[in-house]
Short mmCIF file of C-alpha atoms in Angstrom, two decimals:
data_model
loop_
_atom_site.label_atom_id
_atom_site.label_comp_id
_atom_site.label_asym_id
_atom_site.label_seq_id
_atom_site.Cartn_x
_atom_site.Cartn_y
_atom_site.Cartn_z
CA MET F 630 -6.43 3.00 -10.20
CA ILE F 631 -4.70 0.43 -8.19
CA LYS F 632 -8.37 -0.66 -7.21
CA TYR F 633 -9.09 -1.44 -10.97
CA ASP F 634 -5.51 -3.10 -11.77
CA LEU F 635 -5.98 -5.79 -8.84
CA GLN F 636 -9.38 -6.25 -10.84
CA LYS F 637 -8.04 -7.22 -13.92
CA ASN F 638 -4.35 -8.62 -12.77
CA ASN F 639 -4.66 -10.04 -9.54
CA THR F 640 -8.12 -10.93 -7.96
CA ALA F 641 -6.22 -13.13 -5.09
CA LEU F 642 -3.97 -10.17 -3.85
CA LEU F 643 -7.25 -7.61 -4.39
CA GLU F 644 -9.09 -9.78 -1.66
CA SER F 645 -5.92 -9.62 1.16
CA PHE F 646 -7.09 -5.22 0.89
CA LEU F 647 -11.48 -6.19 1.91
CA VAL F 648 -12.15 -4.48 5.20
CA LYS F 649 -14.82 -4.54 7.26
CA ALA F 650 -15.28 -0.31 7.22
CA LYS F 651 -18.51 1.82 6.55
CA ASP F 652 -17.17 3.92 4.08
CA ARG F 653 -15.12 1.32 1.32
CA GLN F 654 -13.63 -2.10 0.33
CA TYR F 655 -10.40 -2.03 0.24
CA GLN F 656 -7.84 0.07 2.50
CA PHE F 657 -4.96 0.20 0.64
CA TRP F 658 -3.25 2.51 2.31
CA GLU F 659 -2.36 3.03 6.72
CA ARG F 660 -5.07 5.42 7.49
CA ASN F 661 -3.42 8.12 9.71
CA ALA F 662 0.09 7.72 8.47
CA LEU F 663 2.63 9.46 10.08
CA SER F 664 5.17 10.92 7.51
CA ILE F 665 8.40 10.65 7.32
CA ASP F 666 11.18 12.84 6.13
CA LEU F 667 13.78 11.95 4.13
CA PHE F 668 16.41 13.86 3.78
CA SER F 669 18.90 11.61 1.87
CA GLU F 670 19.06 9.74 -1.60
CA ALA F 671 19.88 6.95 1.66
CA VAL F 672 17.01 6.94 3.44
CA LEU F 673 15.10 6.77 0.13
CA MET F 674 16.96 3.82 -0.59
CA GLN F 675 16.24 2.14 2.74
CA LYS F 676 12.79 2.94 2.81
CA ILE F 677 12.63 1.39 -0.67
CA ASN F 678 13.68 -1.80 -0.35
CA ILE F 679 12.30 -2.12 2.76
CA TYR F 680 8.26 -1.88 0.79
CA LEU F 681 10.32 -3.64 -2.53
CA LYS F 682 10.46 -7.15 0.45
CA ILE F 683 7.44 -6.66 1.90
CA LEU F 684 5.45 -7.34 -2.32
#
């Protein structure tokens, strides 16, 4: 779904996800990402704010 939305609305951003992998053309998620427990609303809001700043 992400790929198709970007193909339609933001091809420049889609190009930033291009990878040279044998099994995929685009990499949207970090490989082997570690999970982080969101044990409080404050931690959740901190992570959301960090994410929004990198967009």
